Amino acid sequence: MRRIRLFALLLAPALLAACLLFPGSAHVPMRQLEDRLDCAAGQRPAVLLVLMQGALNEPEDYLRHGFVAAVRERGIAADILMADTNYAYVSEGSVVARLHEDVIAPAMRRGYRELWLTGISLGAFSALAYASQHDEQVKGLFLIAPYPGTQDTLRPIREAGSLSEWARQSDQDDDEHSVWRWIARWYERRQPPPLWMTTGEEDRFIAGQRMLANFLPEHRVSYLPGYHDWPVWEQAWRDFLDQGPLAAPRYRQCEAAGSEER
């Protein structure tokens, strides 16, 4: 029933009117697109960026909407993977396993030193779900208009009075509960999780997004005029690349290649 409610919530009225369906299937292995940086001889990027799409999107949308081009235009020394984290994986609860086994773990064996995850909407939720189980590998996450979870999860958090109290009572092992328990662990350490977030001021998930923002430093959260759509998401990505941690000079340089497979 939880997955059915998630399906209904994500499918906005305008999309229902257009008779659109969630694309994609939970193929094994997970499909991915790759854009590797051409470093100088004997060098390679130290950073891997993994991009995860929204429920009604596909990896190719990151190319169509200039996300890869924006990274290249700014000279950020990173290889980029666009993972097909479509709704089918989230629905069956396999998105973290498939991401790890098919996409991220094989890539990290090539010797990257930093892993950054970015997702839009349901893809941002998938990024959070992955970090909640593999945060030792993740340097940082940039969430664009993140889907925060169903009301079946968010309402008890509000009613518990505090996230810590809710986490002590929570015993469900689905991805939504894992995500919020992960945030609670960071909060209890009096440290912010390694998250940055941007969303539209009129995003349809704004209430849950503001709940998430409460556990982040103010300078890591930004709101743009607009809705849950590509103009906001494109601007959010450009702003993050220009003003976020990846804008640091050290991310403009490849490093000497070691002996790991490339």
PDB file of C-alpha atoms in Angstrom, residues 13-169:
ATOM      1  CA  PRO A  13      -2.872  16.271 -11.666  1.00  0.00           C
ATOM      2  CA  ALA A  14      -1.386  17.894 -14.747  1.00  0.00           C
ATOM      3  CA  LEU A  15       0.431  14.672 -15.535  1.00  0.00           C
ATOM      4  CA  LEU A  16      -2.685  12.635 -14.999  1.00  0.00           C
ATOM      5  CA  ALA A  17      -4.481  14.828 -17.489  1.00  0.00           C
ATOM      6  CA  ALA A  18      -1.744  14.144 -20.016  1.00  0.00           C
ATOM      7  CA  CYS A  19      -2.044  10.382 -19.353  1.00  0.00           C
ATOM      8  CA  LEU A  20       1.670  10.063 -18.663  1.00  0.00           C
ATOM      9  CA  LEU A  21       3.065   6.957 -16.992  1.00  0.00           C
ATOM     10  CA  PHE A  22       6.261   6.400 -15.051  1.00  0.00           C
ATOM     11  CA  PRO A  23       8.843   5.123 -17.542  1.00  0.00           C
ATOM     12  CA  GLY A  24      11.431   2.431 -17.008  1.00  0.00           C
ATOM     13  CA  SER A  25      11.871  -1.095 -15.740  1.00  0.00           C
ATOM     14  CA  ALA A  26      13.987  -2.578 -12.970  1.00  0.00           C
ATOM     15  CA  HIS A  27      16.540  -4.192 -15.252  1.00  0.00           C
ATOM     16  CA  VAL A  28      19.575  -5.989 -13.888  1.00  0.00           C
ATOM     17  CA  PRO A  29      22.138  -4.579 -14.256  1.00  0.00           C
ATOM     18  CA  MET A  30      20.936  -0.992 -13.924  1.00  0.00           C
ATOM     19  CA  ARG A  31      21.367   1.008 -17.105  1.00  0.00           C
ATOM     20  CA  GLN A  32      23.774   3.946 -16.976  1.00  0.00           C
ATOM     21  CA  LEU A  33      25.327   6.572 -19.198  1.00  0.00           C
ATOM     22  CA  GLU A  34      28.905   7.718 -18.743  1.00  0.00           C
ATOM     23  CA  ASP A  35      30.817  10.876 -19.567  1.00  0.00           C
ATOM     24  CA  ARG A  36      34.520  10.625 -18.790  1.00  0.00           C
ATOM     25  CA  LEU A  37      36.850  13.586 -18.622  1.00  0.00           C
ATOM     26  CA  ASP A  38      39.840  13.530 -20.970  1.00  0.00           C
ATOM     27  CA  CYS A  39      42.710  14.414 -18.655  1.00  0.00           C
ATOM     28  CA  ALA A  40      46.320  14.837 -19.690  1.00  0.00           C
ATOM     29  CA  ALA A  41      48.427  11.728 -20.196  1.00  0.00           C
ATOM     30  CA  GLY A  42      49.153  10.002 -16.901  1.00  0.00           C
ATOM     31  CA  GLN A  43      46.332  11.794 -15.052  1.00  0.00           C
ATOM     32  CA  ARG A  44      42.715  11.114 -14.155  1.00  0.00           C
ATOM     33  CA  PRO A  45      39.841  12.745 -12.243  1.00  0.00           C
ATOM     34  CA  ALA A  46      39.722  12.135  -8.512  1.00  0.00           C
ATOM     35  CA  VAL A  47      35.961  12.784  -8.375  1.00  0.00           C
ATOM     36  CA  LEU A  48      32.988  10.747  -9.529  1.00  0.00           C
ATOM     37  CA  LEU A  49      29.611  12.462  -9.928  1.00  0.00           C
ATOM     38  CA  VAL A  50      26.560  10.194 -10.032  1.00  0.00           C
ATOM     39  CA  LEU A  51      23.331  11.767 -11.278  1.00  0.00           C
ATOM     40  CA  MET A  52      19.918  10.218 -10.590  1.00  0.00           C
ATOM     41  CA  GLN A  53      16.755  11.195 -12.418  1.00  0.00           C
ATOM     42  CA  GLY A  54      13.229  12.055 -11.342  1.00  0.00           C
ATOM     43  CA  ALA A  55      10.264   9.702 -11.660  1.00  0.00           C
ATOM     44  CA  LEU A  56       9.196  10.891 -15.101  1.00  0.00           C
ATOM     45  CA  ASN A  57      12.695  11.249 -16.500  1.00  0.00           C
ATOM     46  CA  GLU A  58      15.542   9.180 -17.914  1.00  0.00           C
ATOM     47  CA  PRO A  59      19.341   9.514 -17.747  1.00  0.00           C
ATOM     48  CA  GLU A  60      19.418  11.162 -21.167  1.00  0.00           C
ATOM     49  CA  ASP A  61      17.528  14.142 -19.713  1.00  0.00           C
ATOM     50  CA  TYR A  62      20.698  15.206 -17.914  1.00  0.00           C
ATOM     51  CA  LEU A  63      22.334  15.554 -21.319  1.00  0.00           C
ATOM     52  CA  ARG A  64      19.343  17.294 -22.910  1.00  0.00           C
ATOM     53  CA  HIS A  65      19.106  19.841 -20.098  1.00  0.00           C
ATOM     54  CA  GLY A  66      22.777  20.704 -20.002  1.00  0.00           C
ATOM     55  CA  PHE A  67      23.819  19.159 -16.689  1.00  0.00           C
ATOM     56  CA  VAL A  68      26.878  17.432 -18.114  1.00  0.00           C
ATOM     57  CA  ALA A  69      27.737  20.418 -20.297  1.00  0.00           C
ATOM     58  CA  ALA A  70      27.589  22.713 -17.244  1.00  0.00           C
ATOM     59  CA  VAL A  71      30.199  20.587 -15.464  1.00  0.00           C
ATOM     60  CA  ARG A  72      32.468  20.594 -18.497  1.00  0.00           C
ATOM     61  CA  GLU A  73      32.078  24.341 -19.097  1.00  0.00           C
ATOM     62  CA  ARG A  74      33.320  25.022 -15.568  1.00  0.00           C
ATOM     63  CA  GLY A  75      36.346  22.777 -15.899  1.00  0.00           C
ATOM     64  CA  ILE A  76      35.398  20.558 -12.967  1.00  0.00           C
ATOM     65  CA  ALA A  77      37.669  17.519 -13.002  1.00  0.00           C
ATOM     66  CA  ALA A  78      35.140  14.741 -12.588  1.00  0.00           C
ATOM     67  CA  ASP A  79      33.830  11.720 -14.389  1.00  0.00           C
ATOM     68  CA  ILE A  80      30.043  11.581 -14.587  1.00  0.00           C
ATOM     69  CA  LEU A  81      27.678   8.623 -14.414  1.00  0.00           C
ATOM     70  CA  MET A  82      23.961   9.041 -15.096  1.00  0.00           C
ATOM     71  CA  ALA A  83      22.173   6.117 -13.438  1.00  0.00           C
ATOM     72  CA  ASP A  84      18.722   4.951 -14.531  1.00  0.00           C
ATOM     73  CA  THR A  85      17.165   5.071 -11.046  1.00  0.00           C
ATOM     74  CA  ASN A  86      13.656   4.892 -12.450  1.00  0.00           C
ATOM     75  CA  TYR A  87      10.509   4.406 -10.401  1.00  0.00           C
ATOM     76  CA  ALA A  88      10.478   0.626 -10.828  1.00  0.00           C
ATOM     77  CA  TYR A  89      13.588   0.215  -8.651  1.00  0.00           C
ATOM     78  CA  VAL A  90      12.177   2.493  -5.949  1.00  0.00           C
ATOM     79  CA  SER A  91       8.834   0.702  -6.032  1.00  0.00           C
ATOM     80  CA  GLU A  92      10.353  -2.729  -5.494  1.00  0.00           C
ATOM     81  CA  GLY A  93      12.866  -1.450  -2.936  1.00  0.00           C
ATOM     82  CA  SER A  94      15.955  -2.405  -4.945  1.00  0.00           C
ATOM     83  CA  VAL A  95      17.299   1.030  -5.912  1.00  0.00           C
ATOM     84  CA  VAL A  96      20.117   1.061  -3.333  1.00  0.00           C
ATOM     85  CA  ALA A  97      21.260  -2.477  -4.102  1.00  0.00           C
ATOM     86  CA  ARG A  98      21.272  -1.933  -7.851  1.00  0.00           C
ATOM     87  CA  LEU A  99      23.014   1.430  -7.550  1.00  0.00           C
ATOM     88  CA  HIS A 100      25.713  -0.095  -5.391  1.00  0.00           C
ATOM     89  CA  GLU A 101      26.275  -3.345  -7.249  1.00  0.00           C
ATOM     90  CA  ASP A 102      25.827  -2.147 -10.835  1.00  0.00           C
ATOM     91  CA  VAL A 103      26.957   1.482 -10.819  1.00  0.00           C
ATOM     92  CA  ILE A 104      28.829   2.892  -7.850  1.00  0.00           C
ATOM     93  CA  ALA A 105      30.917   0.020  -6.457  1.00  0.00           C
ATOM     94  CA  PRO A 106      32.353  -0.966  -9.861  1.00  0.00           C
ATOM     95  CA  ALA A 107      33.144   2.668 -10.608  1.00  0.00           C
ATOM     96  CA  MET A 108      34.791   3.338  -7.244  1.00  0.00           C
ATOM     97  CA  ARG A 109      37.099   0.373  -7.787  1.00  0.00           C
ATOM     98  CA  ARG A 110      38.736   2.467 -10.497  1.00  0.00           C
ATOM     99  CA  GLY A 111      40.275   4.581  -7.758  1.00  0.00           C
ATOM    100  CA  TYR A 112      38.191   7.733  -7.331  1.00  0.00           C
ATOM    101  CA  ARG A 113      38.833   9.546  -4.066  1.00  0.00           C
ATOM    102  CA  GLU A 114      35.495  11.366  -3.799  1.00  0.00           C
ATOM    103  CA  LEU A 115      31.940  10.360  -4.621  1.00  0.00           C
ATOM    104  CA  TRP A 116      29.294  13.058  -5.050  1.00  0.00           C
ATOM    105  CA  LEU A 117      25.623  12.197  -5.573  1.00  0.00           C
ATOM    106  CA  THR A 118      23.026  14.442  -7.194  1.00  0.00           C
ATOM    107  CA  GLY A 119      19.375  13.688  -7.787  1.00  0.00           C
ATOM    108  CA  ILE A 120      16.205  15.411  -8.865  1.00  0.00           C
ATOM    109  CA  SER A 121      12.941  14.700  -7.036  1.00  0.00           C
ATOM    110  CA  LEU A 122      12.697  10.915  -6.687  1.00  0.00           C
ATOM    111  CA  GLY A 123      16.333  10.725  -7.799  1.00  0.00           C
ATOM    112  CA  ALA A 124      17.272  12.911  -4.817  1.00  0.00           C
ATOM    113  CA  PHE A 125      15.407  10.463  -2.586  1.00  0.00           C
ATOM    114  CA  SER A 126      17.402   7.621  -4.178  1.00  0.00           C
ATOM    115  CA  ALA A 127      20.621   9.516  -3.424  1.00  0.00           C
ATOM    116  CA  LEU A 128      19.556   9.885   0.207  1.00  0.00           C
ATOM    117  CA  ALA A 129      18.605   6.215   0.390  1.00  0.00           C
ATOM    118  CA  TYR A 130      22.023   5.244  -0.923  1.00  0.00           C
ATOM    119  CA  ALA A 131      23.838   7.520   1.527  1.00  0.00           C
ATOM    120  CA  SER A 132      21.796   6.151   4.424  1.00  0.00           C
ATOM    121  CA  GLN A 133      23.337   2.717   3.788  1.00  0.00           C
ATOM    122  CA  HIS A 134      26.750   3.630   2.340  1.00  0.00           C
ATOM    123  CA  ASP A 135      27.651   7.010   3.786  1.00  0.00           C
ATOM    124  CA  GLU A 136      31.262   5.945   4.359  1.00  0.00           C
ATOM    125  CA  GLN A 137      31.695   6.226   0.584  1.00  0.00           C
ATOM    126  CA  VAL A 138      29.824   9.483  -0.003  1.00  0.00           C
ATOM    127  CA  LYS A 139      31.639  12.813   0.182  1.00  0.00           C
ATOM    128  CA  GLY A 140      28.499  14.889  -0.404  1.00  0.00           C
ATOM    129  CA  LEU A 141      25.013  15.057  -1.860  1.00  0.00           C
ATOM    130  CA  PHE A 142      23.255  17.812  -3.747  1.00  0.00           C
ATOM    131  CA  LEU A 143      19.482  17.386  -3.638  1.00  0.00           C
ATOM    132  CA  ILE A 144      17.386  19.184  -6.224  1.00  0.00           C
ATOM    133  CA  ALA A 145      13.682  19.443  -5.330  1.00  0.00           C
ATOM    134  CA  PRO A 146      13.933  16.246  -3.269  1.00  0.00           C
ATOM    135  CA  TYR A 147      10.979  13.953  -2.773  1.00  0.00           C
ATOM    136  CA  PRO A 148      10.898  13.731   1.057  1.00  0.00           C
ATOM    137  CA  GLY A 149       8.691  10.670   1.574  1.00  0.00           C
ATOM    138  CA  THR A 150       5.023   9.851   2.034  1.00  0.00           C
ATOM    139  CA  GLN A 151       2.837  11.382   4.701  1.00  0.00           C
ATOM    140  CA  ASP A 152       2.804   7.968   6.364  1.00  0.00           C
ATOM    141  CA  THR A 153       6.439   8.683   7.211  1.00  0.00           C
ATOM    142  CA  LEU A 154       6.449  12.472   7.596  1.00  0.00           C
ATOM    143  CA  ARG A 155       3.358  12.787   9.793  1.00  0.00           C
ATOM    144  CA  PRO A 156       4.706  10.568  12.619  1.00  0.00           C
ATOM    145  CA  ILE A 157       7.946  12.570  12.583  1.00  0.00           C
ATOM    146  CA  ARG A 158       5.981  15.782  13.124  1.00  0.00           C
ATOM    147  CA  GLU A 159       3.802  14.206  15.791  1.00  0.00           C
ATOM    148  CA  ALA A 160       6.738  12.693  17.703  1.00  0.00           C
ATOM    149  CA  GLY A 161       7.881  16.162  18.751  1.00  0.00           C
ATOM    150  CA  SER A 162      11.476  15.619  17.669  1.00  0.00           C
ATOM    151  CA  LEU A 163      13.307  13.650  15.033  1.00  0.00           C
ATOM    152  CA  SER A 164      15.374  11.896  17.695  1.00  0.00           C
ATOM    153  CA  GLU A 165      12.280  10.700  19.524  1.00  0.00           C
ATOM    154  CA  TRP A 166      10.741   9.457  16.277  1.00  0.00           C
ATOM    155  CA  ALA A 167      13.949   7.619  15.368  1.00  0.00           C
ATOM    156  CA  ARG A 168      13.942   5.809  18.714  1.00  0.00           C
ATOM    157  CA  GLN A 169      10.431   4.571  17.995  1.00  0.00           C
TER     158      GLN A 169
END
